[in-house]
Short mmCIF file of C-alpha atoms in Angstrom, two decimals:
data_model
loop_
_atom_site.label_atom_id
_atom_site.label_comp_id
_atom_site.label_asym_id
_atom_site.label_seq_id
_atom_site.Cartn_x
_atom_site.Cartn_y
_atom_site.Cartn_z
CA MET H 4 -23.21 -60.53 -114.90
CA THR H 5 -25.34 -59.26 -113.06
CA VAL H 6 -25.26 -55.48 -112.29
CA LEU H 7 -26.06 -54.29 -109.07
CA PRO H 8 -27.10 -51.06 -108.03
CA ARG H 9 -24.34 -48.74 -107.87
CA LEU H 10 -21.48 -48.16 -105.05
CA LYS H 11 -20.63 -44.76 -104.06
CA SER H 12 -18.31 -43.38 -102.31
CA VAL H 13 -17.68 -40.26 -101.25
CA VAL H 14 -13.57 -38.40 -101.55
CA LEU H 15 -13.07 -36.38 -98.02
CA ALA H 16 -11.27 -33.40 -98.62
CA SER H 17 -8.76 -34.19 -96.46
CA MET H 18 -7.65 -36.93 -98.94
CA LEU H 19 -7.51 -34.92 -101.67
CA LEU H 20 -5.11 -32.42 -99.83
CA ALA H 21 -3.36 -35.53 -99.13
CA SER H 22 -2.93 -36.62 -102.40
CA THR H 23 -1.88 -33.07 -103.62
CA ALA H 24 0.19 -32.84 -100.52
CA VAL H 25 1.87 -35.83 -102.23
CA LEU H 26 2.60 -35.24 -105.37
CA ALA H 27 4.40 -31.60 -103.94
CA GLU H 28 6.44 -32.83 -101.71
CA ALA H 29 7.41 -35.77 -102.59
CA ARG H 30 10.32 -36.54 -105.58
CA ASP H 31 11.11 -39.99 -104.65
CA VAL H 32 8.81 -41.84 -103.25
CA THR H 33 8.91 -46.25 -103.33
CA ILE H 34 5.21 -47.80 -103.05
CA SER H 35 6.00 -51.91 -102.76
CA VAL H 36 4.05 -54.04 -104.45
CA TRP H 37 3.23 -57.76 -103.35
CA ALA H 38 1.78 -60.23 -105.35
CA GLY H 39 0.97 -63.84 -105.26
CA GLY H 40 -0.32 -66.57 -107.23
CA THR H 41 1.98 -64.12 -110.16
CA GLY H 42 4.10 -65.90 -112.16
CA PRO H 43 4.84 -65.34 -116.58
CA THR H 44 1.66 -64.95 -117.93
CA ASN H 45 0.30 -63.09 -114.42
CA ASN H 46 2.91 -59.87 -114.73
CA TYR H 47 0.91 -56.96 -114.78
CA ARG H 48 -0.46 -57.26 -111.65
CA ILE H 49 2.47 -55.62 -110.37
CA GLU H 50 4.25 -54.06 -114.27
CA ALA H 51 -0.50 -52.26 -114.32
CA ILE H 52 1.22 -50.33 -111.46
CA LYS H 53 3.77 -49.91 -112.74
CA MET H 54 2.00 -48.32 -116.37
CA ALA H 55 0.36 -46.32 -113.28
CA ALA H 56 2.88 -44.70 -111.63
CA ASP H 57 4.73 -43.70 -115.29
CA LEU H 58 1.64 -42.03 -116.15
CA VAL H 59 1.33 -40.14 -112.58
CA GLU H 60 5.17 -39.19 -113.68
CA ARG H 61 4.35 -37.90 -116.58
CA GLU H 62 0.77 -35.93 -115.50
CA ALA H 63 3.48 -34.47 -112.50
CA ALA H 64 6.10 -33.04 -114.84
CA ILE H 65 3.23 -31.02 -117.27
CA ARG H 66 2.24 -29.85 -113.94
CA GLY H 67 6.26 -28.42 -113.72
CA GLU H 68 6.71 -30.73 -110.27
CA ASP H 69 9.90 -32.68 -110.18
CA LEU H 70 8.15 -36.66 -108.72
CA LYS H 71 10.42 -39.65 -108.95
CA ILE H 72 8.23 -43.01 -108.31
CA THR H 73 9.31 -46.34 -108.31
CA VAL H 74 7.59 -49.66 -107.61
CA ASP H 75 9.41 -52.18 -105.80
CA GLY H 76 7.74 -54.95 -106.58
CA GLN H 77 7.57 -58.78 -105.43
CA ALA H 78 5.92 -61.98 -106.54
CA TRP H 79 4.96 -64.96 -105.84
CA ASN H 80 3.43 -68.00 -108.02
CA GLY H 81 2.56 -70.01 -104.93
CA TRP H 82 0.32 -68.57 -102.00
CA ASP H 83 1.76 -70.65 -99.09
CA ASP H 84 5.03 -68.50 -98.86
CA PHE H 85 2.98 -65.60 -99.86
CA LYS H 86 0.77 -65.31 -97.03
CA GLN H 87 3.75 -65.99 -94.79
CA ALA H 88 5.50 -63.45 -95.89
CA VAL H 89 2.45 -60.89 -95.60
CA THR H 90 2.33 -62.05 -92.30
CA LEU H 91 5.71 -62.62 -91.09
CA ALA H 92 6.01 -58.35 -92.86
CA ALA H 93 2.83 -57.52 -90.67
CA GLU H 94 4.33 -58.62 -87.45
CA SER H 95 7.14 -56.28 -88.02
CA LYS H 96 6.01 -53.41 -88.89
CA LYS H 97 7.43 -53.91 -92.43
CA ALA H 98 4.04 -54.65 -94.60
CA PRO H 99 4.65 -53.49 -98.08
CA ASN H 100 2.24 -50.85 -99.05
CA ILE H 101 0.11 -52.80 -102.20
CA ILE H 102 -0.91 -56.18 -101.36
CA VAL H 103 -2.62 -58.43 -104.51
CA THR H 104 -4.36 -61.30 -102.98
CA GLY H 105 -7.35 -63.32 -102.82
CA HIS H 106 -10.24 -61.17 -101.60
CA GLU H 107 -10.74 -64.46 -98.76
CA ASP H 108 -7.70 -62.78 -97.22
CA ILE H 109 -9.92 -59.54 -96.89
CA GLY H 110 -11.89 -60.31 -93.05
CA PRO H 111 -9.02 -62.03 -91.54
CA TRP H 112 -6.50 -59.10 -92.71
CA SER H 113 -8.83 -56.43 -92.22
CA GLN H 114 -10.16 -57.65 -88.49
CA SER H 115 -6.12 -58.70 -87.79
CA GLY H 116 -5.31 -54.32 -89.02
CA LEU H 117 -3.46 -55.35 -91.61
CA LEU H 118 -5.54 -53.35 -94.09
CA ARG H 119 -6.70 -49.61 -95.05
CA PRO H 120 -10.05 -49.36 -96.40
CA ILE H 121 -9.48 -48.04 -99.45
CA GLN H 122 -13.56 -46.56 -99.91
CA ASP H 123 -11.54 -43.91 -97.79
CA TYR H 124 -8.93 -43.57 -100.43
CA VAL H 125 -10.63 -43.74 -103.88
CA ASP H 126 -14.32 -42.49 -106.06
CA PHE H 127 -16.36 -45.72 -106.06
CA GLY H 128 -18.13 -43.21 -108.21
CA ALA H 129 -15.79 -41.28 -110.66
CA TRP H 130 -13.57 -43.28 -113.94
CA PRO H 131 -12.38 -45.64 -113.60
CA LEU H 132 -13.98 -47.99 -110.64
CA ASN H 133 -17.72 -46.46 -111.20
CA GLN H 134 -17.48 -48.96 -114.29
CA LEU H 135 -16.35 -52.12 -112.03
CA TYR H 136 -19.28 -54.95 -111.91
CA PRO H 137 -20.66 -54.01 -108.87
CA ASN H 138 -20.67 -57.74 -107.26
CA LEU H 139 -16.70 -57.86 -107.61
CA ILE H 140 -16.88 -54.87 -105.26
CA ALA H 141 -19.38 -56.26 -103.35
CA VAL H 142 -16.67 -59.43 -103.17
CA SER H 143 -14.40 -57.37 -102.23
CA SER H 144 -16.02 -56.15 -99.52
CA TYR H 145 -15.95 -57.04 -95.56
CA ASP H 146 -17.78 -55.89 -92.70
CA GLY H 147 -20.42 -53.01 -94.78
CA ARG H 148 -16.59 -51.85 -95.93
CA ILE H 149 -15.12 -51.43 -98.87
CA TRP H 150 -11.20 -52.68 -98.64
CA GLY H 151 -10.00 -54.44 -101.83
CA ILE H 152 -10.49 -52.69 -106.07
CA PRO H 153 -11.12 -55.85 -107.68
CA GLN H 154 -8.37 -57.14 -109.89
CA ASP H 155 -8.99 -59.60 -112.17
CA ALA H 156 -12.01 -62.27 -111.94
CA GLU H 157 -11.79 -65.65 -114.38
CA ALA H 158 -14.24 -68.80 -113.70
CA ARG H 159 -13.35 -72.19 -113.12
CA ALA H 160 -14.56 -74.97 -115.30
CA PHE H 161 -14.65 -78.38 -116.55
CA TYR H 162 -12.12 -79.37 -119.36
CA PHE H 163 -13.11 -82.70 -121.37
CA SER H 164 -10.76 -84.60 -124.59
CA ARG H 165 -12.27 -84.20 -127.15
CA SER H 166 -9.85 -87.06 -129.15
CA HIS H 167 -10.90 -88.76 -126.26
CA LEU H 168 -14.78 -88.49 -126.16
CA LYS H 169 -14.72 -89.07 -130.09
CA ALA H 170 -12.90 -92.34 -128.89
CA ILE H 171 -15.69 -93.36 -126.77
CA GLY H 172 -18.07 -92.90 -129.57
CA TYR H 173 -19.44 -88.63 -129.19
CA SER H 174 -19.93 -86.84 -132.24
CA GLU H 175 -19.07 -83.58 -133.05
CA THR H 176 -22.41 -82.32 -132.41
CA ASP H 177 -22.27 -84.86 -129.47
CA ILE H 178 -19.35 -83.29 -128.33
CA ASP H 179 -20.92 -78.79 -129.07
CA ALA H 180 -23.84 -80.33 -127.27
CA LEU H 181 -22.30 -81.02 -123.84
CA PRO H 182 -22.10 -77.51 -122.28
CA GLY H 183 -25.53 -77.48 -122.78
CA LYS H 184 -26.54 -81.17 -121.56
CA VAL H 185 -24.18 -80.18 -118.20
CA GLU H 186 -25.92 -76.64 -117.26
CA ARG H 187 -29.02 -78.56 -117.55
CA GLY H 188 -28.39 -81.42 -115.45
CA GLU H 189 -28.86 -83.88 -118.10
CA TYR H 190 -24.85 -84.85 -117.59
CA THR H 191 -24.10 -85.26 -114.28
CA LEU H 192 -20.31 -86.28 -112.28
CA TYR H 193 -22.15 -89.42 -112.06
CA SER H 194 -22.04 -89.25 -115.69
CA MET H 195 -18.83 -88.18 -115.86
CA LEU H 196 -16.68 -90.88 -113.93
CA ASP H 197 -19.00 -93.37 -116.53
CA ASP H 198 -17.23 -91.67 -119.65
CA ALA H 199 -13.93 -91.73 -117.51
CA LYS H 200 -13.77 -95.01 -117.15
CA LYS H 201 -15.05 -95.95 -121.45
CA MET H 202 -11.79 -93.71 -121.88
CA GLN H 203 -9.47 -96.23 -119.74
CA ASP H 204 -11.45 -99.38 -120.91
CA ALA H 205 -10.76 -98.09 -124.33
CA LYS H 206 -7.28 -97.81 -123.45
CA VAL H 207 -7.15 -93.78 -124.66
CA VAL H 208 -5.54 -92.58 -121.24
CA GLU H 209 -3.80 -94.40 -118.38
CA PRO H 210 -5.15 -96.01 -116.32
CA GLY H 211 -6.49 -93.55 -112.96
CA LYS H 212 -5.76 -90.52 -115.64
CA GLY H 213 -9.75 -90.69 -116.49
CA PHE H 214 -10.53 -87.63 -114.22
CA MET H 215 -7.65 -86.17 -113.20
CA PRO H 216 -8.84 -82.70 -110.74
CA ARG H 217 -7.08 -80.06 -109.51
CA PRO H 218 -3.84 -82.17 -107.45
CA ASN H 219 -4.10 -79.84 -104.40
CA ASN H 220 -6.83 -77.89 -101.80
CA GLY H 221 -7.77 -75.05 -103.09
CA THR H 222 -11.14 -73.08 -103.84
CA ASP H 223 -12.70 -75.62 -106.89
CA TYR H 224 -13.46 -77.60 -103.93
CA TRP H 225 -16.18 -76.09 -102.93
CA GLN H 226 -18.23 -76.45 -106.67
CA PHE H 227 -18.13 -79.97 -105.62
CA TYR H 228 -20.50 -79.64 -102.88
CA GLN H 229 -21.83 -77.02 -104.50
CA SER H 230 -22.86 -79.57 -106.35
CA PHE H 231 -24.46 -81.69 -104.19
CA GLY H 232 -26.62 -78.88 -102.57
CA GLY H 233 -24.35 -77.46 -100.32
CA GLU H 234 -24.65 -73.74 -100.12
CA LEU H 235 -21.42 -72.16 -98.13
CA ALA H 236 -23.30 -69.44 -96.36
CA ASP H 237 -26.47 -68.37 -95.21
CA ALA H 238 -27.98 -65.30 -97.15
CA GLU H 239 -30.15 -63.97 -94.51
CA SER H 240 -27.60 -64.34 -91.13
CA GLY H 241 -24.41 -64.72 -93.32
CA LYS H 242 -23.47 -67.36 -90.81
CA LEU H 243 -21.05 -70.74 -92.92
CA VAL H 244 -23.46 -73.35 -93.76
CA LEU H 245 -22.24 -76.73 -93.05
CA ASP H 246 -24.91 -79.18 -94.94
CA ARG H 247 -24.55 -82.42 -94.04
CA THR H 248 -26.40 -83.93 -97.23
CA ALA H 249 -24.00 -82.08 -99.47
CA LEU H 250 -21.07 -83.07 -98.07
CA THR H 251 -21.73 -86.74 -97.93
CA GLY H 252 -22.77 -86.58 -101.44
CA MET H 253 -19.00 -84.61 -102.52
CA TYR H 254 -16.91 -87.19 -100.34
CA GLN H 255 -18.76 -90.20 -102.03
CA PHE H 256 -18.13 -88.99 -104.88
CA PHE H 257 -14.58 -88.93 -104.70
CA ALA H 258 -14.95 -91.91 -102.66
CA ASP H 259 -16.07 -93.37 -105.63
CA ALA H 260 -14.52 -92.48 -108.18
CA VAL H 261 -11.15 -93.93 -107.00
CA ALA H 262 -13.73 -96.88 -106.48
CA LYS H 263 -13.96 -96.92 -110.43
CA GLY H 264 -9.96 -96.66 -110.89
CA VAL H 265 -10.37 -93.45 -112.65
CA VAL H 266 -8.04 -91.86 -110.28
CA PRO H 267 -5.79 -93.13 -108.23
CA ALA H 268 -6.13 -92.45 -103.92
CA THR H 269 -2.62 -91.60 -103.64
CA TYR H 270 -3.66 -89.13 -106.60
CA LEU H 271 -3.77 -85.60 -104.26
CA GLY H 272 -0.16 -83.93 -103.51
CA MET H 273 1.00 -84.74 -106.79
CA THR H 274 2.37 -82.26 -109.23
CA TRP H 275 1.79 -79.45 -110.78
CA ASP H 276 3.70 -79.33 -113.07
CA THR H 277 2.85 -83.36 -113.31
CA TRP H 278 -0.85 -82.50 -113.67
CA HIS H 279 -0.32 -79.86 -116.64
CA GLN H 280 1.82 -82.29 -118.74
CA ALA H 281 -0.24 -84.82 -118.40
CA VAL H 282 -3.64 -81.80 -119.15
CA ALA H 283 -1.95 -79.91 -122.13
CA GLY H 284 -0.59 -82.87 -123.60
CA ASP H 285 -3.91 -84.46 -124.01
CA LYS H 286 -3.59 -87.51 -121.21
CA ALA H 287 -5.94 -86.86 -119.26
CA GLY H 288 -9.84 -87.61 -120.36
CA ILE H 289 -11.74 -84.96 -118.07
CA THR H 290 -10.41 -82.58 -115.55
CA HIS H 291 -11.20 -79.38 -114.40
CA GLY H 292 -9.47 -75.66 -114.15
CA GLY H 293 -9.23 -72.07 -114.02
CA THR H 294 -10.24 -69.99 -116.86
CA TRP H 295 -6.43 -69.09 -117.00
CA HIS H 296 -5.44 -72.57 -117.52
CA LYS H 297 -5.43 -71.51 -121.11
CA ALA H 298 -3.04 -69.39 -121.35
CA GLU H 299 -0.38 -71.39 -119.39
CA TRP H 300 -1.28 -74.72 -121.27
CA GLU H 301 -0.02 -72.85 -124.57
CA ALA H 302 2.69 -70.25 -122.99
CA LYS H 303 4.38 -73.22 -120.85
CA TRP H 304 3.65 -76.85 -121.63
CA GLY H 305 3.04 -76.95 -125.40
CA MET H 306 -0.40 -77.11 -126.19
CA LYS H 307 -1.54 -75.89 -130.19
CA ASP H 308 -5.44 -75.63 -130.38
CA PHE H 309 -7.04 -75.62 -127.26
CA PHE H 310 -10.18 -75.03 -129.22
CA GLY H 311 -9.68 -77.98 -131.03
CA GLN H 312 -8.44 -80.39 -128.26
CA MET H 313 -11.30 -78.75 -125.31
CA GLN H 314 -14.72 -78.88 -124.72
CA TYR H 315 -15.76 -76.93 -121.52
CA SER H 316 -18.85 -76.40 -119.10
CA LEU H 317 -19.41 -75.50 -116.37
CA VAL H 318 -19.02 -78.10 -112.92
CA PRO H 319 -21.61 -80.29 -113.45
CA ALA H 320 -24.19 -81.35 -110.71
CA GLY H 321 -24.18 -84.35 -108.66
CA ASN H 322 -27.64 -84.70 -107.93
CA ASP H 323 -30.70 -83.39 -108.40
CA LYS H 324 -29.98 -81.28 -105.44
CA GLY H 325 -27.26 -79.33 -107.01
CA ARG H 326 -26.42 -77.66 -109.35
CA ALA H 327 -24.43 -76.88 -112.47
CA ASN H 328 -21.69 -74.80 -111.09
CA THR H 329 -18.48 -72.20 -110.95
CA ILE H 330 -16.67 -70.23 -108.59
CA THR H 331 -14.99 -67.35 -108.88
CA HIS H 332 -11.60 -66.38 -107.17
CA PRO H 333 -11.22 -62.71 -107.84
CA LEU H 334 -7.53 -61.62 -106.65
CA VAL H 335 -8.00 -57.92 -104.79
CA TYR H 336 -5.84 -54.99 -104.43
CA LEU H 337 -5.42 -54.27 -100.92
CA LEU H 338 -4.13 -51.22 -98.59
CA SER H 339 -1.56 -52.33 -96.05
CA THR H 340 -1.81 -50.35 -92.83
CA GLY H 341 2.19 -50.25 -93.58
CA GLY H 342 3.84 -46.75 -94.08
CA THR H 343 2.78 -42.78 -93.91
CA ASP H 344 -0.97 -42.65 -94.69
CA GLU H 345 0.76 -40.09 -97.86
CA ASP H 346 2.25 -43.89 -98.69
CA ALA H 347 -1.52 -45.08 -99.07
CA THR H 348 -3.07 -42.01 -100.97
CA LEU H 349 -0.50 -42.09 -104.15
CA ALA H 350 -0.96 -46.30 -103.73
CA ALA H 351 -3.94 -45.62 -104.03
CA GLU H 352 -4.04 -43.68 -106.93
CA LEU H 353 -1.99 -46.19 -108.84
CA ILE H 354 -4.74 -49.15 -108.76
CA THR H 355 -7.07 -46.50 -109.72
CA ILE H 356 -4.92 -45.91 -112.74
CA ALA H 357 -4.54 -49.21 -112.93
CA SER H 358 -8.18 -50.77 -113.00
CA GLU H 359 -8.36 -48.79 -116.12
CA PRO H 360 -10.09 -50.67 -118.69
CA HIS H 361 -6.97 -50.87 -121.26
CA ILE H 362 -4.26 -51.64 -118.94
CA ASN H 363 -7.02 -54.19 -117.01
CA ALA H 364 -7.55 -55.93 -120.22
CA LEU H 365 -3.56 -56.96 -121.44
CA HIS H 366 -4.07 -58.86 -118.37
CA ALA H 367 -7.28 -60.64 -118.71
CA VAL H 368 -6.20 -61.43 -122.25
CA LYS H 369 -2.35 -62.40 -120.87
CA SER H 370 -3.13 -63.92 -118.18
CA GLY H 371 -7.11 -65.86 -119.71
CA HIS H 372 -8.16 -63.72 -116.99
CA LEU H 373 -12.20 -61.91 -117.26
CA ALA H 374 -13.12 -58.46 -117.39
CA ILE H 375 -13.32 -56.31 -114.29
CA GLY H 376 -15.98 -53.89 -115.33
CA SER H 377 -18.59 -52.77 -118.10
CA ALA H 378 -16.28 -51.21 -119.84
CA GLU H 379 -13.11 -53.48 -120.28
CA ALA H 380 -15.60 -56.00 -122.42
CA GLY H 381 -16.09 -53.81 -124.80
CA ILE H 382 -12.02 -52.90 -124.63
CA PRO H 383 -11.02 -54.25 -128.70
CA LEU H 384 -7.97 -56.43 -127.42
CA TYR H 385 -10.51 -57.92 -125.30
CA ALA H 386 -13.58 -58.10 -127.31
CA ASN H 387 -11.74 -60.22 -130.05
CA ASP H 388 -10.13 -62.68 -127.74
CA ARG H 389 -12.32 -66.04 -128.08
CA TRP H 390 -12.26 -67.13 -124.86
CA THR H 391 -12.18 -64.50 -122.81
CA THR H 392 -15.58 -63.55 -124.68
CA ILE H 393 -16.74 -67.72 -124.36
CA ALA H 394 -16.02 -67.29 -120.42
CA THR H 395 -17.73 -64.17 -119.62
CA GLU H 396 -20.56 -65.08 -121.66
CA SER H 397 -21.02 -68.55 -120.59
CA LEU H 398 -19.25 -69.15 -117.64
CA LEU H 399 -19.35 -66.06 -115.39
CA PRO H 400 -22.57 -65.23 -115.44
CA HIS H 401 -23.38 -68.70 -113.13
CA ALA H 402 -20.03 -67.75 -110.71
CA ASN H 403 -20.63 -67.58 -107.06
CA ALA H 404 -17.16 -66.69 -104.58
CA ILE H 405 -16.33 -68.02 -101.12
CA PRO H 406 -17.30 -65.91 -98.65
CA ASN H 407 -14.90 -63.05 -97.17
CA ASN H 408 -16.05 -64.34 -93.59
CA SER H 409 -12.87 -64.62 -91.41
CA ASP H 410 -14.09 -67.30 -89.66
CA PHE H 411 -14.09 -69.54 -93.69
CA GLY H 412 -10.70 -70.68 -93.53
CA VAL H 413 -11.14 -73.11 -90.47
CA TYR H 414 -13.90 -74.38 -91.74
CA TRP H 415 -12.07 -74.51 -95.39
CA LYS H 416 -9.06 -76.43 -93.56
CA ALA H 417 -11.59 -78.96 -92.41
CA MET H 418 -13.36 -79.44 -95.05
CA TYR H 419 -10.04 -80.88 -96.67
CA LYS H 420 -9.20 -82.82 -93.88
CA GLY H 421 -12.17 -84.36 -94.33
CA LEU H 422 -11.80 -84.14 -98.33
CA GLU H 423 -8.30 -86.12 -98.16
CA ALA H 424 -9.55 -88.74 -95.39
CA SER H 425 -12.61 -89.96 -97.54
CA TRP H 426 -10.63 -90.13 -100.23
CA THR H 427 -7.23 -92.02 -99.44
CA LYS H 428 -10.14 -94.73 -97.36
CA THR H 429 -8.36 -93.65 -94.11
CA SER H 430 -11.73 -93.05 -93.19
CA SER H 431 -15.26 -93.49 -93.82
CA VAL H 432 -17.58 -90.91 -95.87
CA ALA H 433 -19.69 -91.45 -93.21
CA ASP H 434 -16.71 -90.80 -90.13
CA ALA H 435 -15.19 -88.22 -92.34
CA VAL H 436 -18.34 -86.10 -92.20
CA LYS H 437 -18.53 -86.13 -88.36
CA ALA H 438 -14.86 -85.84 -87.72
CA VAL H 439 -15.94 -82.24 -89.89
CA GLU H 440 -18.39 -81.58 -88.21
CA ALA H 441 -17.09 -81.65 -84.57
CA GLU H 442 -14.62 -79.42 -85.79
CA VAL H 443 -16.24 -76.88 -86.46
CA ARG H 444 -19.16 -77.24 -83.95
CA ALA H 445 -16.04 -77.19 -81.84
CA ALA H 446 -14.07 -73.78 -83.15
CA LEU H 447 -16.58 -71.68 -84.53
CA GLY H 448 -19.73 -72.45 -82.07
CA ASP H 449 -22.58 -71.06 -83.49
CA LYS H 450 -21.33 -68.94 -85.77
CA ILE H 451 -21.72 -72.01 -88.28
CA ILE H 452 -25.28 -73.31 -89.35
CA ILE H 453 -25.50 -76.98 -89.44
CA ARG H 454 -28.06 -78.67 -91.13
#
């Protein structure tokens, strides 16, 4: 992973005194933690805070203090209900102390007054925060301030059924060479469509299951925009970028996939359970998803031999203007403006302890996520796990992230609406692109660059 100059932060003396005051005065403190995207394999998003609370209590006991910290954790598996709950809680002045969410929420939530900058409560120059990957700290920042601490990292991959590739003539050597061909641009998204069609023609997968992409809206679809040369934000100005040519290429690719018969026009909206059953049960030809899906397939859907069943690669380029890529979507620990400043100081201390490499490695390995810092990569539990090591070395170096721009949600909503329209043939590709341009131009004006 690229290592940038180490970020430095000075903890104010008043914060240190406040922390001391919390431990000296508080005897029974409740810290609330709300986490989105959390299920059986992701339980350490909350459990790590509970572990940290136990450690702080033990430290207090050694100092002769009687401190009890209750961690009130609430988990949401989905994102829409979670974000609505956080918004409603904030409006009623009952926001949880700690919020675990996607980094893209930092922009709008910080501007709305929901968040405290975490840099005011922690020391990024001290252990364990001084070993966090700086590019993940950058993803946790907005408008010149650090708002969150990365809770995890991940990458998103293409997955190929090894048995189905063999059925259409691939040898073991060919399959092993596939990730390199993808990275070099020798195997493109259209090469994939050809293979998906061959799998269906060979009757090793059912019609419409040759290519089974993500069944609903999500960060993953921006990878296809990048596969056709799209840029999410301008490096110099920080403004969002809509590349008409790249968006056209992306929409046309999915329209072509439907026309080829490898994915249905009615595909979007499929349940996740149906998708997981097909992929884990080796009923899909080719798909894409997160590194964490391996843990879900094994824990919930009965996959027995991931490496024997799957080959994996970056998301292929769509044409010679694009590139093979992957997007990382780190979740972050955020401090809300709910509760007192003393509550926030204690919450920040718990987040800091939860970021310790041994603790975070429990989450990474159990859930199929990746390390948040250089020291974690050397923890035996992590270092000896084959999948996390492969993903860290082969996928994560190619990853970028969606921008923390507070207007990105407007662009994202318009992009997916256009994708649905062109995918379902309710609109031509050209008209869908024009509609996206018109919507973002009207909503964002000169806040977005249209090329």
